[in-house]
């Protein structure tokens, strides 16, 4: 097994796509031949339980190596130089559950090739917690910050609809993209830190030409919101219970745009406008998009690949009872 592992590691490093493909075909063929040969020649008609168990085990091993070769081929394909980069923009603010939320995101994004995570803290400077966190997270990242002005921060007694969140943070990320990545081939996705993302979503958005759209689960007091398509697969309106008259009545997690649209319109930013809940629709309208430009994803918008989950605010009132145990400075 050690030798096999070494040989595989050698192949992983040295083989080209073509050679991998030939190896995959050859190993599948040889495997099938070997099984056929054993069945015809070595296994008597009344084969013992041991023979069958042995062959079953061998078959499982061969299936595993087939899977392994398939995944090698896939990873060779996905590391392709020409593959557009997915820029994921995440506004984030300090709170008890922040590290837990970011951990969930990091461990998801780790599995996505060519993903660049732009984390923007709602603070006057970078926090030690996020800095340490990103240094350990195995995702390419940029760490930015900007503090939301006091007058735009939601007061404790105000409804969450009153003032939009993450606006300045996303705008700083737009400036960063225009400044640092104006020549990159990519797609931009605004991923809040508290949502849940299916890995498949990133395959769906990767080759966005202008703007792609898809359903979002557990949002707007519905099981899901979604673009509604006509028989030609074009978006005609929106399944939403709130302000369906918006031109683009979707959530931030429900779209991605080609980076070129952002670099070609250097003045476009997120703005809430006079009415509430208009962030997304204003942004897409300002990019000069029309409904007919939208590229519906997730199998004609029939699949939910992102959920607008919200983490319950942690209650730590029992901390007061822990006075006898010395408090340490551990990071949570
Ligand atoms: C909904 C949408 O899904 C958001 O994309 C939109 O920004 C928001 O409404 C809005 O109306 O502004 P919701 O769950 O209500 O989302 O918002 P949060 O998840 O609380 O905040 C969105 C993002 O902004 C998060 O990544 C959060 O960490 C960040 N945020 C929140 C800040 O950077 N600063 C804050 O003070 C609060
Ligand atoms: Mn949220």
mmCIF file of C-alpha atoms and ligand atoms in Angstrom:
data_model
loop_
_atom_site.group_PDB
_atom_site.id
_atom_site.type_symbol
_atom_site.label_atom_id
_atom_site.label_comp_id
_atom_site.label_asym_id
_atom_site.label_seq_id
_atom_site.Cartn_x
_atom_site.Cartn_y
_atom_site.Cartn_z
ATOM 1 C CA UNK A 1 0.000 0.000 0.000
ATOM 2 C CA UNK A 2 2.954 2.322 0.807
ATOM 3 C CA UNK A 3 4.392 1.696 -2.661
ATOM 4 C CA UNK A 4 1.004 2.311 -4.283
ATOM 5 C CA UNK A 5 0.636 5.576 -2.331
ATOM 6 C CA UNK A 6 4.139 6.697 -3.443
ATOM 7 C CA UNK A 7 3.442 5.846 -7.061
ATOM 8 C CA UNK A 8 0.145 7.764 -6.873
ATOM 9 C CA UNK A 9 1.888 10.749 -5.332
ATOM 10 C CA UNK A 10 4.472 10.607 -8.121
ATOM 11 C CA UNK A 11 1.672 10.511 -10.695
ATOM 12 C CA UNK A 12 -0.187 13.357 -8.966
ATOM 13 C CA UNK A 13 2.816 15.614 -9.372
ATOM 14 C CA UNK A 14 4.166 14.577 -12.742
ATOM 15 C CA UNK A 15 1.260 13.539 -14.901
ATOM 16 C CA UNK A 16 -0.380 15.646 -17.518
ATOM 17 C CA UNK A 17 -4.152 15.624 -18.050
ATOM 18 C CA UNK A 18 -3.829 13.401 -21.103
ATOM 19 C CA UNK A 19 -1.637 10.843 -19.346
ATOM 20 C CA UNK A 20 -4.008 10.831 -16.392
ATOM 21 C CA UNK A 21 -6.920 10.152 -18.646
ATOM 22 C CA UNK A 22 -5.118 7.263 -20.371
ATOM 23 C CA UNK A 23 -4.131 5.877 -16.981
ATOM 24 C CA UNK A 24 -7.717 6.114 -15.795
ATOM 25 C CA UNK A 25 -9.053 4.247 -18.853
ATOM 26 C CA UNK A 26 -6.254 1.668 -18.664
ATOM 27 C CA UNK A 27 -6.729 0.993 -14.953
ATOM 28 C CA UNK A 28 -10.487 0.644 -15.307
ATOM 29 C CA UNK A 29 -10.014 -1.737 -18.243
ATOM 30 C CA UNK A 30 -7.329 -3.775 -16.466
ATOM 31 C CA UNK A 31 -9.422 -3.921 -13.324
ATOM 32 C CA UNK A 32 -12.443 -5.235 -15.180
ATOM 33 C CA UNK A 33 -10.248 -7.692 -17.084
ATOM 34 C CA UNK A 34 -8.695 -8.898 -13.838
ATOM 35 C CA UNK A 35 -12.083 -9.453 -12.231
ATOM 36 C CA UNK A 36 -13.385 -11.239 -15.313
ATOM 37 C CA UNK A 37 -10.280 -13.418 -15.436
ATOM 38 C CA UNK A 38 -10.591 -14.348 -11.783
ATOM 39 C CA UNK A 39 -14.244 -15.154 -12.097
ATOM 40 C CA UNK A 40 -13.683 -17.336 -15.155
ATOM 41 C CA UNK A 41 -10.503 -19.119 -14.126
ATOM 42 C CA UNK A 42 -9.870 -18.977 -10.427
ATOM 43 C CA UNK A 43 -13.273 -19.043 -8.881
ATOM 44 C CA UNK A 44 -14.867 -22.451 -8.933
ATOM 45 C CA UNK A 45 -18.592 -22.672 -9.632
ATOM 46 C CA UNK A 46 -19.270 -23.300 -5.957
ATOM 47 C CA UNK A 47 -16.899 -20.582 -4.832
ATOM 48 C CA UNK A 48 -16.335 -20.333 -1.123
ATOM 49 C CA UNK A 49 -17.499 -17.422 0.987
ATOM 50 C CA UNK A 50 -13.803 -16.418 1.365
ATOM 51 C CA UNK A 51 -13.364 -16.158 -2.419
ATOM 52 C CA UNK A 52 -16.407 -13.973 -2.754
ATOM 53 C CA UNK A 53 -15.344 -11.835 0.192
ATOM 54 C CA UNK A 54 -11.862 -11.458 -1.328
ATOM 55 C CA UNK A 55 -13.219 -10.477 -4.736
ATOM 56 C CA UNK A 56 -15.692 -8.065 -3.201
ATOM 57 C CA UNK A 57 -12.877 -6.434 -1.259
ATOM 58 C CA UNK A 58 -10.754 -6.199 -4.413
ATOM 59 C CA UNK A 59 -13.672 -4.720 -6.325
ATOM 60 C CA UNK A 60 -14.123 -2.047 -3.650
ATOM 61 C CA UNK A 61 -10.385 -1.249 -3.845
ATOM 62 C CA UNK A 62 -10.610 -0.886 -7.604
ATOM 63 C CA UNK A 63 -13.683 1.315 -7.310
ATOM 64 C CA UNK A 64 -11.809 3.497 -4.829
ATOM 65 C CA UNK A 65 -8.806 3.878 -7.117
ATOM 66 C CA UNK A 66 -11.186 4.682 -9.984
ATOM 67 C CA UNK A 67 -12.744 7.432 -7.833
ATOM 68 C CA UNK A 68 -9.286 8.658 -6.916
ATOM 69 C CA UNK A 69 -8.212 8.914 -10.558
ATOM 70 C CA UNK A 70 -11.488 10.641 -11.431
ATOM 71 C CA UNK A 71 -10.891 13.234 -8.733
ATOM 72 C CA UNK A 72 -7.305 13.744 -9.975
ATOM 73 C CA UNK A 73 -8.643 14.430 -13.462
ATOM 74 C CA UNK A 74 -11.179 16.855 -12.002
ATOM 75 C CA UNK A 75 -8.557 18.697 -9.976
ATOM 76 C CA UNK A 76 -6.302 18.981 -13.061
ATOM 77 C CA UNK A 77 -9.252 20.479 -14.932
ATOM 78 C CA UNK A 78 -10.170 22.908 -12.198
ATOM 79 C CA UNK A 79 -6.622 24.198 -11.659
ATOM 80 C CA UNK A 80 -6.662 25.324 -15.236
ATOM 81 C CA UNK A 81 -4.923 28.675 -15.643
ATOM 82 C CA UNK A 82 -7.860 30.041 -17.628
ATOM 83 C CA UNK A 83 -10.428 29.328 -14.941
ATOM 84 C CA UNK A 84 -12.046 32.594 -13.756
ATOM 85 C CA UNK A 85 -11.320 33.512 -10.138
ATOM 86 C CA UNK A 86 -14.277 33.636 -7.761
ATOM 87 C CA UNK A 87 -13.925 36.754 -5.592
ATOM 88 C CA UNK A 88 -16.047 36.282 -2.489
ATOM 89 C CA UNK A 89 -16.742 39.486 -0.542
ATOM 90 C CA UNK A 90 -17.669 39.044 3.117
ATOM 91 C CA UNK A 91 -18.480 41.966 5.429
ATOM 92 C CA UNK A 92 -18.004 40.906 9.031
ATOM 93 C CA UNK A 93 -18.390 42.531 12.445
ATOM 94 C CA UNK A 94 -17.072 41.691 15.903
ATOM 95 C CA UNK A 95 -19.441 39.632 18.046
ATOM 96 C CA UNK A 96 -19.352 36.443 20.089
ATOM 97 C CA UNK A 97 -20.179 34.101 17.242
ATOM 98 C CA UNK A 98 -17.929 35.770 14.648
ATOM 99 C CA UNK A 99 -15.097 33.220 14.751
ATOM 100 C CA UNK A 100 -17.534 30.320 14.537
ATOM 101 C CA UNK A 101 -19.215 31.858 11.481
ATOM 102 C CA UNK A 102 -15.899 32.575 9.769
ATOM 103 C CA UNK A 103 -14.672 29.044 10.509
ATOM 104 C CA UNK A 104 -17.697 27.593 8.748
ATOM 105 C CA UNK A 105 -17.017 29.788 5.723
ATOM 106 C CA UNK A 106 -13.291 29.077 5.605
ATOM 107 C CA UNK A 107 -13.866 25.338 5.730
ATOM 108 C CA UNK A 108 -16.354 25.622 2.891
ATOM 109 C CA UNK A 109 -14.248 27.912 0.674
ATOM 110 C CA UNK A 110 -11.176 25.660 1.165
ATOM 111 C CA UNK A 111 -12.782 23.196 -1.178
ATOM 112 C CA UNK A 112 -13.315 25.675 -3.996
ATOM 113 C CA UNK A 113 -10.455 26.064 -6.488
ATOM 114 C CA UNK A 114 -9.370 29.567 -7.476
ATOM 115 C CA UNK A 115 -11.388 31.348 -4.840
ATOM 116 C CA UNK A 116 -10.148 34.651 -3.402
ATOM 117 C CA UNK A 117 -11.845 35.639 -0.172
ATOM 118 C CA UNK A 118 -12.097 39.374 0.555
ATOM 119 C CA UNK A 119 -12.954 39.762 4.219
ATOM 120 C CA UNK A 120 -13.924 43.304 5.238
ATOM 121 C CA UNK A 121 -14.192 44.066 8.918
ATOM 122 C CA UNK A 122 -16.614 46.677 10.225
ATOM 123 C CA UNK A 123 -13.939 48.316 12.389
ATOM 124 C CA UNK A 124 -11.460 51.177 12.473
ATOM 125 C CA UNK A 125 -8.576 48.732 12.143
ATOM 126 C CA UNK A 126 -7.990 45.029 11.613
ATOM 127 C CA UNK A 127 -8.764 42.887 14.658
ATOM 128 C CA UNK A 128 -6.201 40.433 16.021
ATOM 129 C CA UNK A 129 -8.886 37.733 15.986
ATOM 130 C CA UNK A 130 -9.609 37.979 12.253
ATOM 131 C CA UNK A 131 -5.928 38.469 11.424
ATOM 132 C CA UNK A 132 -4.962 35.259 13.281
ATOM 133 C CA UNK A 133 -7.930 33.462 11.863
ATOM 134 C CA UNK A 134 -7.067 34.303 8.246
ATOM 135 C CA UNK A 135 -3.415 33.417 8.714
ATOM 136 C CA UNK A 136 -4.532 29.878 9.559
ATOM 137 C CA UNK A 137 -7.359 29.578 7.040
ATOM 138 C CA UNK A 138 -6.140 27.803 3.910
ATOM 139 C CA UNK A 139 -7.965 30.105 1.514
ATOM 140 C CA UNK A 140 -6.351 32.921 -0.496
ATOM 141 C CA UNK A 141 -7.609 36.039 1.247
ATOM 142 C CA UNK A 142 -7.370 39.811 1.550
ATOM 143 C CA UNK A 143 -8.141 41.469 4.856
ATOM 144 C CA UNK A 144 -9.693 44.932 4.628
ATOM 145 C CA UNK A 145 -11.580 47.123 7.080
ATOM 146 C CA UNK A 146 -13.852 50.139 7.239
ATOM 147 C CA UNK A 147 -16.040 51.317 10.083
ATOM 148 C CA UNK A 148 -19.724 51.958 9.410
ATOM 149 C CA UNK A 149 -20.375 55.618 10.336
ATOM 150 C CA UNK A 150 -22.229 55.950 13.657
ATOM 151 C CA UNK A 151 -25.348 57.447 12.070
ATOM 152 C CA UNK A 152 -25.681 54.375 9.822
ATOM 153 C CA UNK A 153 -25.379 51.833 12.641
ATOM 154 C CA UNK A 154 -28.622 50.179 13.683
ATOM 155 C CA UNK A 155 -29.671 51.221 17.212
ATOM 156 C CA UNK A 156 -30.713 48.515 19.686
ATOM 157 C CA UNK A 157 -34.387 49.586 19.522
ATOM 158 C CA UNK A 158 -34.515 49.967 15.699
ATOM 159 C CA UNK A 159 -35.983 47.344 13.389
ATOM 160 C CA UNK A 160 -33.290 45.545 11.334
ATOM 161 C CA UNK A 161 -35.001 46.734 8.172
ATOM 162 C CA UNK A 162 -34.328 50.346 9.067
ATOM 163 C CA UNK A 163 -30.665 50.496 8.061
ATOM 164 C CA UNK A 164 -28.783 48.231 5.688
ATOM 165 C CA UNK A 165 -25.699 46.410 6.929
ATOM 166 C CA UNK A 166 -22.350 45.711 5.279
ATOM 167 C CA UNK A 167 -22.698 48.588 2.786
ATOM 168 C CA UNK A 168 -19.422 50.451 3.346
ATOM 169 C CA UNK A 169 -17.619 47.124 3.681
ATOM 170 C CA UNK A 170 -18.808 45.839 0.287
ATOM 171 C CA UNK A 171 -17.940 49.216 -1.263
ATOM 172 C CA UNK A 172 -14.369 49.024 0.023
ATOM 173 C CA UNK A 173 -14.121 45.574 -1.542
ATOM 174 C CA UNK A 174 -15.351 47.026 -4.868
ATOM 175 C CA UNK A 175 -12.599 49.687 -4.745
ATOM 176 C CA UNK A 176 -10.038 47.012 -3.922
ATOM 177 C CA UNK A 177 -11.164 44.882 -6.885
ATOM 178 C CA UNK A 178 -11.018 47.857 -9.269
ATOM 179 C CA UNK A 179 -7.590 48.830 -8.028
ATOM 180 C CA UNK A 180 -5.921 45.437 -7.654
ATOM 181 C CA UNK A 181 -7.743 43.118 -10.017
ATOM 182 C CA UNK A 182 -8.869 45.229 -12.952
ATOM 183 C CA UNK A 183 -7.171 42.801 -15.341
ATOM 184 C CA UNK A 184 -8.238 39.560 -13.684
ATOM 185 C CA UNK A 185 -10.827 37.285 -15.194
ATOM 186 C CA UNK A 186 -13.347 36.660 -12.480
ATOM 187 C CA UNK A 187 -16.763 36.725 -10.907
ATOM 188 C CA UNK A 188 -17.809 38.552 -7.739
ATOM 189 C CA UNK A 189 -20.119 37.080 -5.111
ATOM 190 C CA UNK A 190 -21.259 38.847 -1.924
ATOM 191 C CA UNK A 191 -21.322 36.209 0.790
ATOM 192 C CA UNK A 192 -22.471 37.381 4.220
ATOM 193 C CA UNK A 193 -20.734 35.658 7.118
ATOM 194 C CA UNK A 194 -23.831 33.988 8.561
ATOM 195 C CA UNK A 195 -25.229 32.150 5.512
ATOM 196 C CA UNK A 196 -24.663 28.521 4.473
ATOM 197 C CA UNK A 197 -23.198 27.800 1.041
ATOM 198 C CA UNK A 198 -23.304 24.527 -0.918
ATOM 199 C CA UNK A 199 -20.023 23.879 -2.769
ATOM 200 C CA UNK A 200 -22.005 23.303 -5.946
ATOM 201 C CA UNK A 201 -23.010 26.984 -5.949
ATOM 202 C CA UNK A 202 -19.444 27.965 -6.845
ATOM 203 C CA UNK A 203 -19.379 25.691 -9.908
ATOM 204 C CA UNK A 204 -22.646 27.276 -10.962
ATOM 205 C CA UNK A 205 -21.442 30.877 -10.718
ATOM 206 C CA UNK A 206 -17.886 30.416 -12.019
ATOM 207 C CA UNK A 207 -18.590 31.130 -15.700
ATOM 208 C CA UNK A 208 -21.031 34.010 -15.236
ATOM 209 C CA UNK A 209 -21.010 36.220 -18.361
ATOM 210 C CA UNK A 210 -22.822 39.223 -16.879
ATOM 211 C CA UNK A 211 -24.910 38.310 -13.844
ATOM 212 C CA UNK A 212 -26.158 34.958 -12.678
ATOM 213 C CA UNK A 213 -29.082 34.377 -10.319
ATOM 214 C CA UNK A 214 -30.479 31.454 -8.318
ATOM 215 C CA UNK A 215 -32.857 30.694 -5.431
ATOM 216 C CA UNK A 216 -32.015 31.487 -1.797
ATOM 217 C CA UNK A 217 -33.454 29.334 0.980
ATOM 218 C CA UNK A 218 -35.037 30.520 4.238
ATOM 219 C CA UNK A 219 -35.318 34.189 3.402
ATOM 220 C CA UNK A 220 -38.035 36.856 3.353
ATOM 221 C CA UNK A 221 -40.225 34.746 5.665
ATOM 222 C CA UNK A 222 -40.482 32.118 2.922
ATOM 223 C CA UNK A 223 -39.012 28.640 2.450
ATOM 224 C CA UNK A 224 -37.170 30.157 -0.476
ATOM 225 C CA UNK A 225 -37.118 33.148 -2.775
ATOM 226 C CA UNK A 226 -36.349 32.565 -6.428
ATOM 227 C CA UNK A 227 -36.312 34.112 -9.860
ATOM 228 C CA UNK A 228 -39.280 32.840 -11.889
ATOM 229 C CA UNK A 229 -38.457 31.745 -15.442
ATOM 230 C CA UNK A 230 -40.493 31.617 -18.638
ATOM 231 C CA UNK A 231 -40.547 28.622 -20.984
ATOM 232 C CA UNK A 232 -37.360 29.905 -22.662
ATOM 233 C CA UNK A 233 -35.576 29.879 -19.318
ATOM 234 C CA UNK A 234 -35.444 33.672 -18.981
ATOM 235 C CA UNK A 235 -36.210 35.494 -15.722
ATOM 236 C CA UNK A 236 -39.633 37.161 -15.905
ATOM 237 C CA UNK A 237 -40.423 37.941 -12.275
ATOM 238 C CA UNK A 238 -39.604 36.981 -8.705
ATOM 239 C CA UNK A 239 -41.052 34.719 -6.055
ATOM 240 C CA UNK A 240 -40.874 37.006 -3.060
ATOM 241 C CA UNK A 241 -43.353 38.143 -0.456
ATOM 242 C CA UNK A 242 -41.783 41.563 -0.090
ATOM 243 C CA UNK A 243 -41.692 44.404 -2.634
ATOM 244 C CA UNK A 244 -42.040 42.155 -5.663
ATOM 245 C CA UNK A 245 -42.079 45.313 -7.779
ATOM 246 C CA UNK A 246 -38.323 45.730 -7.343
ATOM 247 C CA UNK A 247 -36.637 45.247 -10.705
ATOM 248 C CA UNK A 248 -34.297 42.657 -9.169
ATOM 249 C CA UNK A 249 -36.196 41.348 -6.163
ATOM 250 C CA UNK A 250 -33.500 39.114 -4.757
ATOM 251 C CA UNK A 251 -31.236 38.745 -1.732
ATOM 252 C CA UNK A 252 -27.506 39.525 -1.689
ATOM 253 C CA UNK A 253 -26.796 35.774 -1.639
ATOM 254 C CA UNK A 254 -28.866 35.237 -4.793
ATOM 255 C CA UNK A 255 -26.556 36.614 -7.482
ATOM 256 C CA UNK A 256 -22.981 36.946 -8.776
ATOM 257 C CA UNK A 257 -21.632 39.385 -11.351
ATOM 258 C CA UNK A 258 -18.756 39.258 -13.754
ATOM 259 C CA UNK A 259 -15.815 41.314 -12.445
ATOM 260 C CA UNK A 260 -15.681 43.183 -15.767
ATOM 261 C CA UNK A 261 -19.053 44.813 -15.053
ATOM 262 C CA UNK A 262 -17.606 46.218 -11.841
ATOM 263 C CA UNK A 263 -14.373 47.451 -13.394
ATOM 264 C CA UNK A 264 -16.230 48.892 -16.405
ATOM 265 C CA UNK A 265 -18.509 50.966 -14.130
ATOM 266 C CA UNK A 266 -16.001 52.504 -11.708
ATOM 267 C CA UNK A 267 -18.566 54.711 -9.971
ATOM 268 C CA UNK A 268 -21.126 52.048 -9.089
ATOM 269 C CA UNK A 269 -21.382 51.294 -5.390
ATOM 270 C CA UNK A 270 -23.909 49.859 -2.972
ATOM 271 C CA UNK A 271 -26.407 52.533 -1.937
ATOM 272 C CA UNK A 272 -29.524 52.066 0.043
ATOM 273 C CA UNK A 273 -31.406 54.932 -1.581
ATOM 274 C CA UNK A 274 -34.390 56.532 0.058
ATOM 275 C CA UNK A 275 -36.395 53.338 0.475
ATOM 276 C CA UNK A 276 -35.285 50.408 2.558
ATOM 277 C CA UNK A 277 -34.376 46.971 1.209
ATOM 278 C CA UNK A 278 -33.181 48.304 -2.143
ATOM 279 C CA UNK A 279 -29.465 47.494 -1.871
ATOM 280 C CA UNK A 280 -29.387 44.574 -4.274
ATOM 281 C CA UNK A 281 -31.798 45.904 -6.865
ATOM 282 C CA UNK A 282 -30.137 49.353 -6.959
ATOM 283 C CA UNK A 283 -26.713 47.791 -7.394
ATOM 284 C CA UNK A 284 -27.759 45.566 -10.309
ATOM 285 C CA UNK A 285 -29.732 48.403 -11.952
ATOM 286 C CA UNK A 286 -26.747 50.755 -11.597
ATOM 287 C CA UNK A 287 -24.621 48.175 -13.425
ATOM 288 C CA UNK A 288 -27.036 48.702 -16.341
ATOM 289 C CA UNK A 289 -28.374 45.188 -16.187
ATOM 290 C CA UNK A 290 -31.744 44.188 -17.599
ATOM 291 C CA UNK A 291 -33.813 41.139 -16.679
ATOM 292 C CA UNK A 292 -32.902 39.650 -20.060
ATOM 293 C CA UNK A 293 -29.175 39.753 -19.093
ATOM 294 C CA UNK A 294 -29.667 37.440 -16.119
ATOM 295 C CA UNK A 295 -28.305 33.904 -16.345
ATOM 296 C CA UNK A 296 -30.422 31.572 -14.203
ATOM 297 C CA UNK A 297 -28.368 28.845 -12.478
ATOM 298 C CA UNK A 298 -29.038 25.890 -10.173
ATOM 299 C CA UNK A 299 -30.799 23.780 -12.774
ATOM 300 C CA UNK A 300 -33.177 26.443 -14.024
ATOM 301 C CA UNK A 301 -33.511 27.843 -10.484
ATOM 302 C CA UNK A 302 -35.010 24.593 -9.200
ATOM 303 C CA UNK A 303 -32.313 23.933 -6.576
ATOM 304 C CA UNK A 304 -31.529 25.756 -3.345
ATOM 305 C CA UNK A 305 -27.725 25.964 -2.943
ATOM 306 C CA UNK A 306 -27.519 28.792 -0.422
ATOM 307 C CA UNK A 307 -29.479 29.445 2.767
ATOM 308 C CA UNK A 308 -29.987 32.790 4.452
ATOM 309 C CA UNK A 309 -29.448 31.308 7.903
ATOM 310 C CA UNK A 310 -29.108 33.556 10.954
ATOM 311 C CA UNK A 311 -27.268 32.441 14.027
ATOM 312 C CA UNK A 312 -29.047 32.817 17.334
ATOM 313 C CA UNK A 313 -27.428 35.470 19.525
ATOM 314 C CA UNK A 314 -25.420 33.559 22.160
ATOM 315 C CA UNK A 315 -26.439 34.096 25.777
ATOM 316 C CA UNK A 316 -23.480 34.072 28.127
ATOM 317 C CA UNK A 317 -25.125 35.316 31.298
ATOM 318 C CA UNK A 318 -23.790 32.312 33.254
ATOM 319 C CA UNK A 319 -20.276 33.660 32.819
ATOM 320 C CA UNK A 320 -21.002 35.672 35.975
ATOM 321 C CA UNK A 321 -21.253 32.417 37.967
ATOM 322 C CA UNK A 322 -17.749 31.353 36.934
ATOM 323 C CA UNK A 323 -15.992 33.816 39.221
ATOM 324 C CA UNK A 324 -14.304 31.113 41.313
ATOM 325 C CA UNK A 325 -12.547 29.761 38.254
ATOM 326 C CA UNK A 326 -9.803 32.112 37.081
ATOM 327 C CA UNK A 327 -10.686 33.736 33.759
ATOM 328 C CA UNK A 328 -8.122 33.174 31.046
ATOM 329 C CA UNK A 329 -7.663 35.120 27.852
ATOM 330 C CA UNK A 330 -8.652 32.374 25.472
ATOM 331 C CA UNK A 331 -10.096 33.422 22.144
ATOM 332 C CA UNK A 332 -13.532 32.039 21.345
HETATM 333 C C1 LIG B 1 -30.018 40.775 4.726
HETATM 334 C C2 LIG B 1 -29.209 40.532 3.454
HETATM 335 O O1 LIG B 1 -29.017 39.135 3.275
HETATM 336 C C3 LIG B 1 -27.871 41.236 3.580
HETATM 337 O O2 LIG B 1 -27.032 40.924 2.492
HETATM 338 C C4 LIG B 1 -28.146 42.715 3.662
HETATM 339 O O3 LIG B 1 -26.922 43.413 3.834
HETATM 340 C C5 LIG B 1 -29.012 42.958 4.887
HETATM 341 O O4 LIG B 1 -30.199 42.179 4.872
HETATM 342 C C6 LIG B 1 -29.401 44.441 4.932
HETATM 343 O O5 LIG B 1 -30.574 44.745 4.864
HETATM 344 O O6 LIG B 1 -28.483 45.230 4.970
HETATM 345 P P1 LIG B 1 -29.326 40.124 7.287
HETATM 346 O O7 LIG B 1 -29.199 38.713 7.739
HETATM 347 O O8 LIG B 1 -30.510 40.901 7.779
HETATM 348 O O9 LIG B 1 -29.225 40.177 5.731
HETATM 349 O O10 LIG B 1 -27.983 40.966 7.641
HETATM 350 P P2 LIG B 1 -26.723 40.559 8.514
HETATM 351 O O11 LIG B 1 -26.348 39.136 8.224
HETATM 352 O O12 LIG B 1 -26.946 40.969 9.915
HETATM 353 O O13 LIG B 1 -25.591 41.510 7.864
HETATM 354 C C7 LIG B 1 -25.112 41.344 6.564
HETATM 355 C C8 LIG B 1 -23.571 41.330 6.573
HETATM 356 O O14 LIG B 1 -23.092 42.565 7.089
HETATM 357 C C9 LIG B 1 -22.972 40.224 7.437
HETATM 358 O O15 LIG B 1 -21.882 39.625 6.777
HETATM 359 C C10 LIG B 1 -22.565 40.940 8.700
HETATM 360 O O16 LIG B 1 -21.458 40.380 9.386
HETATM 361 C C11 LIG B 1 -22.212 42.330 8.175
HETATM 362 N N1 LIG B 1 -22.455 43.385 9.201
HETATM 363 C C12 LIG B 1 -23.567 43.374 9.981
HETATM 364 C C13 LIG B 1 -21.517 44.376 9.371
HETATM 365 O O17 LIG B 1 -20.479 44.387 8.678
HETATM 366 N N2 LIG B 1 -21.738 45.339 10.344
HETATM 367 C C14 LIG B 1 -22.849 45.332 11.139
HETATM 368 O O18 LIG B 1 -22.978 46.227 12.001
HETATM 369 C C15 LIG B 1 -23.773 44.324 10.940
HETATM 370 MN MN1 LIG B 2 -27.473 37.515 7.629
#
